[in-house]
PDB file of C-alpha atoms in Angstrom:
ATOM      1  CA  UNK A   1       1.419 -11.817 -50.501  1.00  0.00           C
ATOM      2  CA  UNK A   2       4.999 -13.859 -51.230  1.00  0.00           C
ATOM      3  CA  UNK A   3       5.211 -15.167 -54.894  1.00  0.00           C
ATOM      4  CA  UNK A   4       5.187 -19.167 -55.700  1.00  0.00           C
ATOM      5  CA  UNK A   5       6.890 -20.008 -58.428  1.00  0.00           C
ATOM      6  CA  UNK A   6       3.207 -20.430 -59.995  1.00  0.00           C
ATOM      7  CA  UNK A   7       2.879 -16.594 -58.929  1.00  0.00           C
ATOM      8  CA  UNK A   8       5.820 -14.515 -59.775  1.00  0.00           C
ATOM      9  CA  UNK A   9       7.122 -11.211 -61.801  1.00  0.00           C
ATOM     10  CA  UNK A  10       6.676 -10.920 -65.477  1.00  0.00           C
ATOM     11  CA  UNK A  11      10.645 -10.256 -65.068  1.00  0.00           C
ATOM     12  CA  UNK A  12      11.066 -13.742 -63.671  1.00  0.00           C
ATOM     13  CA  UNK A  13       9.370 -15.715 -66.892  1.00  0.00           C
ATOM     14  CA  UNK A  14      12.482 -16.607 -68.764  1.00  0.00           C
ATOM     15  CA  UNK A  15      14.966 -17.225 -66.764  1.00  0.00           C
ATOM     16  CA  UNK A  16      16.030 -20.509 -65.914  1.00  0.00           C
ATOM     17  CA  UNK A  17      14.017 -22.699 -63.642  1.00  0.00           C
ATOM     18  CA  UNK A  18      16.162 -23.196 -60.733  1.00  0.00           C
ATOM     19  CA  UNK A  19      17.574 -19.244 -60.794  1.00  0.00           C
ATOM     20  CA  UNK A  20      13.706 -18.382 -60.635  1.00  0.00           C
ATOM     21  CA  UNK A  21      12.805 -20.268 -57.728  1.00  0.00           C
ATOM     22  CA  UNK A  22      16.049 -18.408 -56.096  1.00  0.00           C
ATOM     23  CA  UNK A  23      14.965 -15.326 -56.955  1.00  0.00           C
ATOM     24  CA  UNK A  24      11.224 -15.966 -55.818  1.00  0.00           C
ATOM     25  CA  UNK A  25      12.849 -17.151 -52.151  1.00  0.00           C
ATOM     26  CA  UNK A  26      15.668 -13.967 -52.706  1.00  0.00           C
ATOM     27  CA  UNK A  27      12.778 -11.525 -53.446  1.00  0.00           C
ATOM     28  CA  UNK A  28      10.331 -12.813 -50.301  1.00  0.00           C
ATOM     29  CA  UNK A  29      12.887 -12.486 -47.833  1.00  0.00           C
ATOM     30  CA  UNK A  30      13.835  -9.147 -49.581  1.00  0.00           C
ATOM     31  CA  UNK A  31      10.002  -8.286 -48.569  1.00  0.00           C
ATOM     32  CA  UNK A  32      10.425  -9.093 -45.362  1.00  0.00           C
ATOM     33  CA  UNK A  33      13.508  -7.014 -44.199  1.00  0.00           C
ATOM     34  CA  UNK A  34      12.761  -4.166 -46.568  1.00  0.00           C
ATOM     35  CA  UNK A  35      16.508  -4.181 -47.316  1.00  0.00           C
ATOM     36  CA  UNK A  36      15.546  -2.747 -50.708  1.00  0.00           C
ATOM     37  CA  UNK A  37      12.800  -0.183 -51.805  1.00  0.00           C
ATOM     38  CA  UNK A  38       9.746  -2.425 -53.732  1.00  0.00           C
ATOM     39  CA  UNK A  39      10.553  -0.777 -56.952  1.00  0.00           C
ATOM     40  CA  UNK A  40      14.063  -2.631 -56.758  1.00  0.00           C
ATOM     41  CA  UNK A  41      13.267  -5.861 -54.957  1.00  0.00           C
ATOM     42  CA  UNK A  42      12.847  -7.570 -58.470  1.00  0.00           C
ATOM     43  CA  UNK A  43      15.956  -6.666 -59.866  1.00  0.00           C
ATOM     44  CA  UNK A  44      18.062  -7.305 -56.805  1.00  0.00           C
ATOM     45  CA  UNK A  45      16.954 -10.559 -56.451  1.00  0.00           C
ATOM     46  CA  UNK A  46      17.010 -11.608 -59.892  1.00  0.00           C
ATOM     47  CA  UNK A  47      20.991 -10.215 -59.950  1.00  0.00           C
ATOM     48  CA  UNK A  48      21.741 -12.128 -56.131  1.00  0.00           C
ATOM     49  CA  UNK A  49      20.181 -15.307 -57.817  1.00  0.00           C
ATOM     50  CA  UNK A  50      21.618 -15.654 -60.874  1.00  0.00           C
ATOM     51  CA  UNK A  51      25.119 -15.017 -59.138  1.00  0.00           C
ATOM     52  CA  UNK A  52      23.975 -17.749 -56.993  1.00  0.00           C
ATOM     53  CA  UNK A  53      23.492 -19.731 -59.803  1.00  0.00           C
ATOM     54  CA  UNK A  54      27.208 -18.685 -61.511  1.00  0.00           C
ATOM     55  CA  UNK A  55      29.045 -19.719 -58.249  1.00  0.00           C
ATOM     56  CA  UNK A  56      26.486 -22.734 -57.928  1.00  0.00           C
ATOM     57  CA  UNK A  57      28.167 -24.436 -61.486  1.00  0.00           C
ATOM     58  CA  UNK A  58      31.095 -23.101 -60.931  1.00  0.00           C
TER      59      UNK A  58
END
């Protein structure tokens, strides 16, 4: 099942909306291609987004 952002990772909770929703989309696709083990897929894409987010603003 892919998470929403109304059905996500404890680890997702705080972080800023827009970074969340990037790391809910970072994490599916991360799902999909199994380019990191499930245990990691979390982290990753939490770390991918909120660089996203850093280059993003600038």
């Amino acid at each position: 099942m892919d998470w929403t952002t109304e059905h996500f990772p404890l680890e997702m909770k705080d972080l800023d909306p827009r970074v969340r929703e990037k790391a809910i989309e970072i994490s599916n696709e991360l799902r999909i291609t199994r380019e990191v083990s499930e245990l990691n897929i979390v982290e990753v894409a939490i770390n991918r987004a909120q660089q996203w987010f850093i280059n993003l603003e600038g």
